[in-house]
C-alpha positions as a printed Julia matrix, in Angstrom:
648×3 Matrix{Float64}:
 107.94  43.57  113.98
 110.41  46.13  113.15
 113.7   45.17  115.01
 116.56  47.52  115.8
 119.27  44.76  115.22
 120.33  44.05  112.4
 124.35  44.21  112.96
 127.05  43.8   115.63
 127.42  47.53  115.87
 123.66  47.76  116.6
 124.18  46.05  120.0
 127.35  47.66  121.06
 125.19  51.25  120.27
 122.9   49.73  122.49
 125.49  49.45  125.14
 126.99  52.66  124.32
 123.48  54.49  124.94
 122.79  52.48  128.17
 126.01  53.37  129.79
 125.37  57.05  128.26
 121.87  57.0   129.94
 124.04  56.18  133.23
 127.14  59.1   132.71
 124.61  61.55  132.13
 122.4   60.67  135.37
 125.68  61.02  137.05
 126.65  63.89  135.16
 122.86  65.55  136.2
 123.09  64.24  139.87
 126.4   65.15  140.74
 126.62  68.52  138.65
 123.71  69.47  140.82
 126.09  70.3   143.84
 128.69  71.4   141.66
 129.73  75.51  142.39
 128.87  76.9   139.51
 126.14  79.0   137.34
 122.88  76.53  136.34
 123.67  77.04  132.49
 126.77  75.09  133.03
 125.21  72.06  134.81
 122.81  71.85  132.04
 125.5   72.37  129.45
 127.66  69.32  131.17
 124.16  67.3   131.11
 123.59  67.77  126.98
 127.38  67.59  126.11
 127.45  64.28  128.52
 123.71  62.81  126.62
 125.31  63.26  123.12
 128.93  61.75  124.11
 128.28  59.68  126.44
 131.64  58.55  128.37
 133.48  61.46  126.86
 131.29  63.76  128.24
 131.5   62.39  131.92
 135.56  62.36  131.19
 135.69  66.57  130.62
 133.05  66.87  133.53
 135.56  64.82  136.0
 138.47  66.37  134.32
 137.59  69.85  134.17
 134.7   71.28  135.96
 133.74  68.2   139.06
 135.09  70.46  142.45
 137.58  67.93  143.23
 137.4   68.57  147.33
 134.82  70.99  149.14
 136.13  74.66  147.95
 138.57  74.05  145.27
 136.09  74.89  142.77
 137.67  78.17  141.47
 141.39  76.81  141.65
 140.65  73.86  139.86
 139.36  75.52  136.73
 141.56  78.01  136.44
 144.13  76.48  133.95
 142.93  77.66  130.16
 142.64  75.02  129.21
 139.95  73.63  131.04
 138.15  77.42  130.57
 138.06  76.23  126.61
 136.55  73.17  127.78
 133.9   75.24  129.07
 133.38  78.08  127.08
 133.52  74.74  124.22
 130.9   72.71  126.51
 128.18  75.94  126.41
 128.81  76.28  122.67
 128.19  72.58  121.89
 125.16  71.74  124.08
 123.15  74.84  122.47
 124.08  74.22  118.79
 124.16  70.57  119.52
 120.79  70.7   120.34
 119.14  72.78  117.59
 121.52  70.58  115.16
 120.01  67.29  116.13
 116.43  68.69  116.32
 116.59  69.59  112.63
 118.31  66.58  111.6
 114.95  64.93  113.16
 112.56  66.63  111.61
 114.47  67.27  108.29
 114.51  63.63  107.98
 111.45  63.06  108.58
 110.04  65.72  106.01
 112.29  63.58  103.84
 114.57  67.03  102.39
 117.94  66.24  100.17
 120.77  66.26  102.26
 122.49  69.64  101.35
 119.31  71.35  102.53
 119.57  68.95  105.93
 122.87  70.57  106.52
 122.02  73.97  105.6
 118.89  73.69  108.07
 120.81  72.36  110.66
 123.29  74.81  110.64
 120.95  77.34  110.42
 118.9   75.89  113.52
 121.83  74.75  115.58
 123.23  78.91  115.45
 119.94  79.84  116.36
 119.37  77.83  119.22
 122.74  78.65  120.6
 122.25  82.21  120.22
 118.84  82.89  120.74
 118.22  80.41  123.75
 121.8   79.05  125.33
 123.68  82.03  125.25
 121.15  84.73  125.17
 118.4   83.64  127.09
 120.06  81.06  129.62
 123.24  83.02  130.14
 121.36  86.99  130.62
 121.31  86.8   133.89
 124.94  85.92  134.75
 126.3   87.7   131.63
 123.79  91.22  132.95
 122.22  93.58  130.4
 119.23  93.4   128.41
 118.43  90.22  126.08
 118.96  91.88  122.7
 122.09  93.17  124.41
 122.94  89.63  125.14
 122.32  88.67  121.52
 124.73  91.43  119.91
 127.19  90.63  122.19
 127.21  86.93  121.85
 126.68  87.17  117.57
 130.37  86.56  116.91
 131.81  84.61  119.57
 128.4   82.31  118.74
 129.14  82.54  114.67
 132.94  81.33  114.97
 132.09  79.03  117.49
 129.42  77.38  115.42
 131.12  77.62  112.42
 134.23  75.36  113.81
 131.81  73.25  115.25
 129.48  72.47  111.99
 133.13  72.2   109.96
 133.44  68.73  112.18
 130.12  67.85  112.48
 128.86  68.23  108.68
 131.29  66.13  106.79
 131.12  63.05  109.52
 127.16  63.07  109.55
 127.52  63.22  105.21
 130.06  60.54  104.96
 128.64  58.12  108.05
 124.75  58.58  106.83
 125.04  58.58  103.17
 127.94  55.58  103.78
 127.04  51.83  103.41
 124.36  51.82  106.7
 122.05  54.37  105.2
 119.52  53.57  108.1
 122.03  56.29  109.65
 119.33  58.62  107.78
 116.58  57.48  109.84
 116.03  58.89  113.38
 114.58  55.57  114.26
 117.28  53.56  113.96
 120.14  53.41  117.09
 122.69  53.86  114.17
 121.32  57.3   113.99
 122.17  58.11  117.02
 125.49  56.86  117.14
 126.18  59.26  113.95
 124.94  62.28  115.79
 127.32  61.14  118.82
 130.15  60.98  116.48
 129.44  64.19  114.58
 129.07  65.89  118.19
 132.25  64.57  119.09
 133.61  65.61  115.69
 132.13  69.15  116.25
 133.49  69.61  119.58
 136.85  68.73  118.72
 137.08  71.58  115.92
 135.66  73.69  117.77
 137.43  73.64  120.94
 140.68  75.56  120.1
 138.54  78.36  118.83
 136.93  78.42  122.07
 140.2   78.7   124.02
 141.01  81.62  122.03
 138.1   83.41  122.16
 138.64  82.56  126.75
 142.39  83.77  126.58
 140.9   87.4   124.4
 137.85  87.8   126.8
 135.24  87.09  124.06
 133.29  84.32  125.72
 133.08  82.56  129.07
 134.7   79.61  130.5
 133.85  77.91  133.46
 132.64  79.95  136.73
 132.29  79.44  140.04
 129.25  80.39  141.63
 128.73  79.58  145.86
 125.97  79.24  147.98
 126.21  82.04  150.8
 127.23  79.15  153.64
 130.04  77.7   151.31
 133.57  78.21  152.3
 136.63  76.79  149.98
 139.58  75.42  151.19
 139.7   76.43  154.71
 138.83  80.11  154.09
 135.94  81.1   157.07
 132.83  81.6   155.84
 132.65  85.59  156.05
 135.82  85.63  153.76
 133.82  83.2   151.07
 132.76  85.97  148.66
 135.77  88.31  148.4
 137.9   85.25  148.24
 135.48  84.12  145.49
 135.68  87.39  143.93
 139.41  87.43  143.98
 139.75  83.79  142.19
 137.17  85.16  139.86
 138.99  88.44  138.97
 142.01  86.84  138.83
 141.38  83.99  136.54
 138.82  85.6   134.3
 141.55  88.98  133.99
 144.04  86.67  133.3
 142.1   84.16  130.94
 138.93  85.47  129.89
 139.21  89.67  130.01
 136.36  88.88  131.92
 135.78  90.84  135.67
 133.12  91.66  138.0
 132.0   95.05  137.4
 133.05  97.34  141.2
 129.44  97.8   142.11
 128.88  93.76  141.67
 131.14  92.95  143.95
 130.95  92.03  147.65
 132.87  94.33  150.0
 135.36  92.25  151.64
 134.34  89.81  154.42
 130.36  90.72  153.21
 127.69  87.82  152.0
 125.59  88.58  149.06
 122.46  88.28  150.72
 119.95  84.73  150.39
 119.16  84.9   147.21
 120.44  87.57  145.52
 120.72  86.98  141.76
 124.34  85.56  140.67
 127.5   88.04  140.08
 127.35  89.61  136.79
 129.97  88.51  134.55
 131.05  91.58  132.26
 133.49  91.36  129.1
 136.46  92.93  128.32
 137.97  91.91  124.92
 141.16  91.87  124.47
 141.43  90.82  120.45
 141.47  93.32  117.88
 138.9   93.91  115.06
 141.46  92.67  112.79
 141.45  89.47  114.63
 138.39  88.72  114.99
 137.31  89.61  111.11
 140.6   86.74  110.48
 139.27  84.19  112.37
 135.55  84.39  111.11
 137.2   84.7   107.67
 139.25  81.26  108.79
 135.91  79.81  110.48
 133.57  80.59  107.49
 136.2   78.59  104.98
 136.25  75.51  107.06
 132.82  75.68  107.1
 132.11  76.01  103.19
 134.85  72.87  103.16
 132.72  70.66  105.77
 129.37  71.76  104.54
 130.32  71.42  100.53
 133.39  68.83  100.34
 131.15  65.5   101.02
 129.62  66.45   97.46
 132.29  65.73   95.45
 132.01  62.17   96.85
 128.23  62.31   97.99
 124.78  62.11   96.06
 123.89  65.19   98.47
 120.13  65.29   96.15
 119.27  62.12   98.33
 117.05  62.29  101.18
 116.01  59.86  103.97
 112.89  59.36  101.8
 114.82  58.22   98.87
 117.31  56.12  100.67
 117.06  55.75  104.32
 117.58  52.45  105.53
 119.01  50.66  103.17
 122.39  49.13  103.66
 124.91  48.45  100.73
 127.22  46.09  100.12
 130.48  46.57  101.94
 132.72  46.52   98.75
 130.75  48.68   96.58
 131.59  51.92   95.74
 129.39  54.78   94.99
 129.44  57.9    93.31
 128.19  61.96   93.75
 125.68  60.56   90.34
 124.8   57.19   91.82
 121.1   57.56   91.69
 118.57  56.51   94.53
 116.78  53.83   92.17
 120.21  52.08   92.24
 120.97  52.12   95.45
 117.62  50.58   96.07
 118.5   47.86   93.71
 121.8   47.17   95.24
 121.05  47.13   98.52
 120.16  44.17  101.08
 117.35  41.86  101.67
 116.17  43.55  104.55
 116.44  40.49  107.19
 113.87  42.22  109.42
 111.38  41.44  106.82
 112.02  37.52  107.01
 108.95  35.66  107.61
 110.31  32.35  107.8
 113.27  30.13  107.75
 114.36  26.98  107.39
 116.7   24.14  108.13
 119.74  23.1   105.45
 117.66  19.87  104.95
 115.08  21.61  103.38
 115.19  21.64   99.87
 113.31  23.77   96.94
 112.49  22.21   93.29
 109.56  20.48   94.95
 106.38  19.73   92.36
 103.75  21.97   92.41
 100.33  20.91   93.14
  97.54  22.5    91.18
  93.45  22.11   91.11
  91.73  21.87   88.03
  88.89  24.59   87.73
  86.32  23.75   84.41
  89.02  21.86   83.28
  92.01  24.3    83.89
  95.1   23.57   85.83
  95.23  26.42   88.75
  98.75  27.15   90.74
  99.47  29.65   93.42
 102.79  30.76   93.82
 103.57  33.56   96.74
 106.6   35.62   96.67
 107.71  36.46   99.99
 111.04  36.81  102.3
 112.71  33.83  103.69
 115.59  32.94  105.37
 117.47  30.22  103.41
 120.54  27.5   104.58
 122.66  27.44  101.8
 125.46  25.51  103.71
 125.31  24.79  107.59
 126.77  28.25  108.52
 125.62  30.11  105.82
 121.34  31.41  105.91
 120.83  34.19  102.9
 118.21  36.19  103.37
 116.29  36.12   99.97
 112.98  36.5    98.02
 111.17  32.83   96.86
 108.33  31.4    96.07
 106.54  29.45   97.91
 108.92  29.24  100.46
 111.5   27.36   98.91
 114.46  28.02   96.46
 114.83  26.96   93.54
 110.74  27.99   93.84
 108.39  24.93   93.27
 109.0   23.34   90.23
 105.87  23.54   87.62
 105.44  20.11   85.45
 102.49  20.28   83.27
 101.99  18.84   79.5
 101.91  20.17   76.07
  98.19  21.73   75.5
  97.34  21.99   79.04
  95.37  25.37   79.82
  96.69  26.95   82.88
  96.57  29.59   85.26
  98.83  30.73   87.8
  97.75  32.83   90.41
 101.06  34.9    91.95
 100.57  36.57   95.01
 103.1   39.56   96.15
 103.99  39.23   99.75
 107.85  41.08   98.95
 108.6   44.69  100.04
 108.55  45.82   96.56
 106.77  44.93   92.88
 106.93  41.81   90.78
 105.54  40.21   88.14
 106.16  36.54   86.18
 107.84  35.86   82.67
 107.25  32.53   81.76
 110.8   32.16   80.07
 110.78  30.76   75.82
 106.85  30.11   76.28
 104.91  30.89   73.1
 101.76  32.67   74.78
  99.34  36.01   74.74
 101.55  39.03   75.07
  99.41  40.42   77.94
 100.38  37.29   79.81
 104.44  37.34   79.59
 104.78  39.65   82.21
 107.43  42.89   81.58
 106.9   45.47   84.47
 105.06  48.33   82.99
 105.41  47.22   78.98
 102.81  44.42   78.9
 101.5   44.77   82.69
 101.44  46.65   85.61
 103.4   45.33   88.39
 102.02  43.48   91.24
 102.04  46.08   94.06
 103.24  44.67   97.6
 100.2   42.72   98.9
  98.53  42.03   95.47
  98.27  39.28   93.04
  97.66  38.93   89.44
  96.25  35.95   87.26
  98.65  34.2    84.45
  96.73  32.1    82.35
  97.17  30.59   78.86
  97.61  27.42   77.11
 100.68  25.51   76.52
 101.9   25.27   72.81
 105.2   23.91   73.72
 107.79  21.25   75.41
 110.77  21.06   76.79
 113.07  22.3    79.87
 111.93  25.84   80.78
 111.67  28.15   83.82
 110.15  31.47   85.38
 111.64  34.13   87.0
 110.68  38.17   87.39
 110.59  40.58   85.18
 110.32  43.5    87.36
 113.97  44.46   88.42
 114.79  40.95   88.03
 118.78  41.78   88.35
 117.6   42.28   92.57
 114.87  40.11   92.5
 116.05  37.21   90.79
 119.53  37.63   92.11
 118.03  37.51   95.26
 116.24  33.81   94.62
 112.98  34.31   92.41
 113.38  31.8    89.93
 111.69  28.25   89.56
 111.71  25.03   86.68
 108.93  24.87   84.19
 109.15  21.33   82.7
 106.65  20.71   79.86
 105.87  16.76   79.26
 105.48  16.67   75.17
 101.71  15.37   74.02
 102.96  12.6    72.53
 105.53  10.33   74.63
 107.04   9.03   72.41
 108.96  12.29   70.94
 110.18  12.9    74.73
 113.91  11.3    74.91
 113.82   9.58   78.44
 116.41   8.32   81.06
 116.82   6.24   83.97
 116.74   9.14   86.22
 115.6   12.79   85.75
 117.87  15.98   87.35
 117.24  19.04   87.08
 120.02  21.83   88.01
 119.3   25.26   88.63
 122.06  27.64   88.95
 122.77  30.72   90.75
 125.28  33.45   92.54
 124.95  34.85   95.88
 126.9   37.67   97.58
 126.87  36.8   101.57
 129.2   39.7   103.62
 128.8   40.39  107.04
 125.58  38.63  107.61
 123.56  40.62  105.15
 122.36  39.23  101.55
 122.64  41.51   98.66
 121.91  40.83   94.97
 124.78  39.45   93.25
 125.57  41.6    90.09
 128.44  41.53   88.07
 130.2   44.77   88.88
 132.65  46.58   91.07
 131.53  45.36   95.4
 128.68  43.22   93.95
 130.47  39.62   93.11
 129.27  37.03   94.43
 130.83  34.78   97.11
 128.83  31.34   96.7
 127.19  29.82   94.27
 124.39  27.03   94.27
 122.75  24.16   92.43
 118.78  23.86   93.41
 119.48  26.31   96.73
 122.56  24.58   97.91
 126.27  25.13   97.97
 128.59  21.86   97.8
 128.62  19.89  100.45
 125.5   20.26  101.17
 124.35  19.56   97.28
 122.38  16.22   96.63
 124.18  13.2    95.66
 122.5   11.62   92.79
 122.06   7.89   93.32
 122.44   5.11   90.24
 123.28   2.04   88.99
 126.14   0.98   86.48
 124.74   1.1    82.75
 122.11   3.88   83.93
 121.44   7.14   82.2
 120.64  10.09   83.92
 119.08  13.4    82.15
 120.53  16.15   83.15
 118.23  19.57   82.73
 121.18  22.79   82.96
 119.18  26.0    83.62
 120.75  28.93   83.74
 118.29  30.43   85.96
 121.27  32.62   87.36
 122.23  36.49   86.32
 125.41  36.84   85.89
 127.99  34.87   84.97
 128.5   31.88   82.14
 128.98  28.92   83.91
 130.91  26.06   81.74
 129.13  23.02   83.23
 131.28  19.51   83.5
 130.71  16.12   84.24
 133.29  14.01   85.14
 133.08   9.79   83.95
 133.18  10.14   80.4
 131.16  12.66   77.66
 127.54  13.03   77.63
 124.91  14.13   74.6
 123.61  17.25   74.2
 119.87  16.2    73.24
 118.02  19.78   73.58
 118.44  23.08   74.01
 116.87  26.02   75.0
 113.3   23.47   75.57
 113.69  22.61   71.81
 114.42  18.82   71.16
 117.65  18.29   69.06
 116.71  15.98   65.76
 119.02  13.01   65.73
 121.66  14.68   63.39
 121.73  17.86   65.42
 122.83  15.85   68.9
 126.38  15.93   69.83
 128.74  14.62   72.53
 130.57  16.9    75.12
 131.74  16.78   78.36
 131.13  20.67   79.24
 128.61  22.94   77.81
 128.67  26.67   78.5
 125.08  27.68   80.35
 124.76  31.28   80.21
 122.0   33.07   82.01
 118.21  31.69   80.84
 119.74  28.87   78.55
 118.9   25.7    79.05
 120.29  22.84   77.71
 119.11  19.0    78.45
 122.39  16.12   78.09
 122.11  11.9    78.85
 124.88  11.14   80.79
 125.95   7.12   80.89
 127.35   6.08   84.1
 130.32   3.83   82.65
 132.01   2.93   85.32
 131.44   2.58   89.5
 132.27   5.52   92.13
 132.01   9.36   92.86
 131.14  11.35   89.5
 131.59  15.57   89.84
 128.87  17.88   88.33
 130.21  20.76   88.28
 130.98  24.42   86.63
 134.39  24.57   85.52
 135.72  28.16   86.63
 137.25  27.09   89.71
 136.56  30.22   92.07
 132.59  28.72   91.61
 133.52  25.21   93.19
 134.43  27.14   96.15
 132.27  29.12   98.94
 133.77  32.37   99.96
 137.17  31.62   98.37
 137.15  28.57  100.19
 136.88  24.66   99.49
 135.01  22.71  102.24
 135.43  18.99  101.58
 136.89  19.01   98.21
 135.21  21.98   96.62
 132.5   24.3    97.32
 129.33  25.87   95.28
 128.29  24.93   91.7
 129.18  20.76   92.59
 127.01  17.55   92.8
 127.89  14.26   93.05
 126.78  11.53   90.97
 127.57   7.54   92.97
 127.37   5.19   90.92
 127.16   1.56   92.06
């Protein structure tokens, strides 16, 4: 099931839209007695929806009658007119803005054509339909009047507005939370509520402007024919009405009731007589008006074009929407879709199980045999994995497990391996340093096609070889490995007597995880993509096995660098150990050497017999010491790439 949380912020935008929901029900119910023209109560309404607590704030402060009849004193100061004239601007463009964003998303256009659109449909629906259409009757004349009149207080309006709202939608939905490009997601939302926000800040000292030069409307006052205002009798309500009216909108606006609109004084406009018309009279100059759309239509270009020089504005919500990238990453105007894709999280909303830390991977894969073939099944899916008490990475295994289940067959078995695709995205299997049919080693697209999401494809061949080996991807393998697709292969030899044995048998699979803010993402070696833990077979140290043996015992110790990015010089304290094989080939007796550190780089291998000379607590572990830690921290001792070897 698709869930809408995913991080903190998603449950504080849950809050915010609840209390939202609850301002603009106020907003709706109490505007509804409010004095004033039915364009403004809706405008208060949309203005409040889109900024929730904000917009309830400029209602009370601005346009709520504060006492029966003090409507028209209260709003005349300017400033609260801008607010107004500001409000009817926003909640018309607002409108047509988000409506496009919707649909532009969901037709999956680049971004510079989502904010060309939306600019386009936002001026539209603010001309056309809020100011136009919802504002002919108060403003008087025909509608296409209405439209040439309201072109350029509309066009500087919008274009102040979109100068806000286009570079905070860019930078906050192409950011790190790209689900902000997806109009199902609450973070979505929340961007649109900024960008709003955004928008009606740049646009509002335009709009006060445009009041104090009689180019567009602020707030009116509009009574009921029974409605005094502070004290005045009721047969003095309209002149008095008038009078505010012609004073403040003369004084702020240009704007005044033409003579044959207005009431003789101590008359009633009769029940239901259409509202006052509300005429214009300019006061700017051509010249002023040509400066400020010049000013307007160059912080527009800025808003609209600016976020490319930092942006990939080519990418659309169907390239890139929903994916969330690591915090410390930076990208780039060229950063391409496919690698954003690559870098970005294991989405935890597609975890389909998870498990406690004492579950452990590396566990021995049972098979059938089939007319004398050994038959696997391996199933790639999403899991939710403990690497330390406090610390669950959401990553890709097999199987369920990490390291996936280990596969132990014998020199000249015939097998086949059935793998199953259960991830959000292809795979396939290399069967790493096997000699076997090229159709079976499994590059994406050069030797097979990749196993689609829900499929499954065979693996089957016969084992020439022995040794210390492993599997892993070979389909983006730098996301999918990274992210925990990687398993043992160990190959008895035919004959016994070549194998070199120990007392006790330990495999150690390595690998690097990046863990920020809840979210896993594929640990790569590059700029806000190094990792933060590191693990031997799944776990981080403390929570690594302790390997358990007697004094005089030798232990085998399998390295396998089943991890992607980093060379990891592996130690063991207690005295020097011999290198017997490498890579799965069997060192002849001249060839072996004694160390006490051996440098396993990613997909080498390399197989040592350690002798446990003396009693007590022996360290495994990698010798850089920022990868004995876990998050730049040391829990215990150490952290990450340690084990402990007791000896008794």
């Amino acid at each position: 099931m698709h869930s809408l949380f995913v991080l903190p912020v998603d449950y504080y935008l849950a809050a915010w839209f609840a209390l939202t929901a609850i301002c603009t029900l106020y907003v709706a119910i109490d505007g509804a007695r409010n004095p004033e023209p039915a364009v403004m109560k809706w405008g208060f309404v949309l203005v409040t929806l889109y900024t929730g607590p904000f917009g309830l704030l400029l209602y009370v402060l601005t346009d709520k009658e504060p006492r029966p009849g003090a409507h028209e004193r209260f709003v005349r100061p300017l400033w609260k007119q801008g607010v107004g004239s500001t409000i009817h601007c926003v909640a018309g463009d607002a409108t047509g803005i988000i409506l496009a964003a919707v649909i532009v998303a969901s037709l999956g256009l680049p971004m510079w054509l989502d904010l060309i659109i939306e600019y386009v449909a936002g001026f539209a629906f603010g001309l056309f339909i809020f100011q136009s259409l919802f504002m002919k009757e108060m403003m008087g004349g025909s509608y296409f009047e209405n439209v040439r009149r309201s072109f350029f207080p509309e066009f500087i309006s919008m274009n102040f507005m979109m100068a806000g709202m286009a570079p905070v939608m860019s930078f906050l939905m192409m950011g790190h939370d790209m689900r902000a490009m997806v109009p199902t997601e609450l973070i979505f939302w929340g961007v649109m509520s900024i960008g709003v926000m955004a928008g009606f800040a740049t646009a509002y000292p335009s709009n006060v402007w445009m009041v104090a030069q009689g180019i567009k409307h602020g707030l009116m006052t509009e009574r009921a024919r029974d409605v005094g205002h502070e004290g005045a009798a009721p047969e003095n309500v309209a002149a008095e009405s008038a009078a505010h009216q012609h004073h403040h909108h003369g004084a702020h606006s240009g704007m005044s009731e033409s003579a044959d609109a207005l009431p003789e004084h101590g008359q009633q406009p009769a029940p239901g007589a259409a509202p006052m018309q509300m005429h214009m009279r300019p006061e700017a100059t051509s010249a002023q008006i040509a400066a400020f759309s010049l000013a307007s239509l160059v912080l527009l270009a800025t808003g609209m074009i600016a976020p490319a020089n930092w942006l990939n504005m080519r990418l659309s919500a169907h390239d890139v929407g929903g994916l969330i990238m690591p915090p410390g990453m930076t990208m780039y105007r060229d950063t391409s879709a496919a690698a954003m894709r690559e870098m970005s999280f294991a989405d935890s909303r597609r975890v389909g199980a998870q498990f406690p830390i004492q579950t452990r991977g590396d566990r021995e894969l049972p098979f059938k045999i089939d007319a004398g073939v050994k038959v696997f099944e391996l199933k790639a899916s999403v899991i939710r994995w403990r690497i330390l008490p406090g610390v669950a990475v959401d990553a890709y295994a097999y199987n369920n497990q990490i390291p996936g289940p280990r596969i132990h067959i014998r020199e000249g078995d015939r097998v086949r391996i059935r793998v199953r695709n259960d991830l959000p995205e292809a795979t396939t299997v290399h069967w790493h340093g096997l000699i076997l049919p090229n159709a079976m080693d499994g590059p994406s697209e050069i030797t097979q096609a990749p196993i689609p999401p829900g499929g499954f494809f065979d693996y089957e061949f016969t084992v020439k070889q022995h040794g210390t080996y492993f599997y892993h991807p070979h389909a983006e393998p730098d996301r999918s490995q990274a992210l925990g697709l990687y398993g043992a292969l160990i190959i008895d030899p035919a004959d016994d007597a070549v194998e070199i044995r120990a007392d006790h048998d330990y495999v150690i699979q390595l690998q690097e995880w990046l863990w920020r803010d809840g979210l896993t993402f594929p640990a790569m070696p590059m700029d806000g993509m190094q990792p933060n833990y590191f693990t031997i077979n799944g776990k981080s140290y403390p929570s690594t096995e302790t390997v358990r043996m007697k004094l005089g015992e030798t232990l085998k110790v399998r390295f396998i660098g089943t991890n992607n990015g980093f060379i990891h010089p592996m130690h063991i304290h207690g005295g020097p150990f011999e290198v017997v094989a490498r890579d799965g080939e069997t060192l002849s007796k001249g060839a072996r050497f004694l160390a006490d550190t051996v440098n396993v780089g990613p997909g080498q291998r390399y197989d040592v017999i350690w002798k446990a000379r003396e009693r007590g607590k022996w360290l495994i572990h990698c010798h850089i010491p920022h990868h004995t830690s876990n998050d730049n921290t040391e829990t215990k001792g150490g952290g990450g790439l340690m084990a402990v070897i007791e000896v008794e």
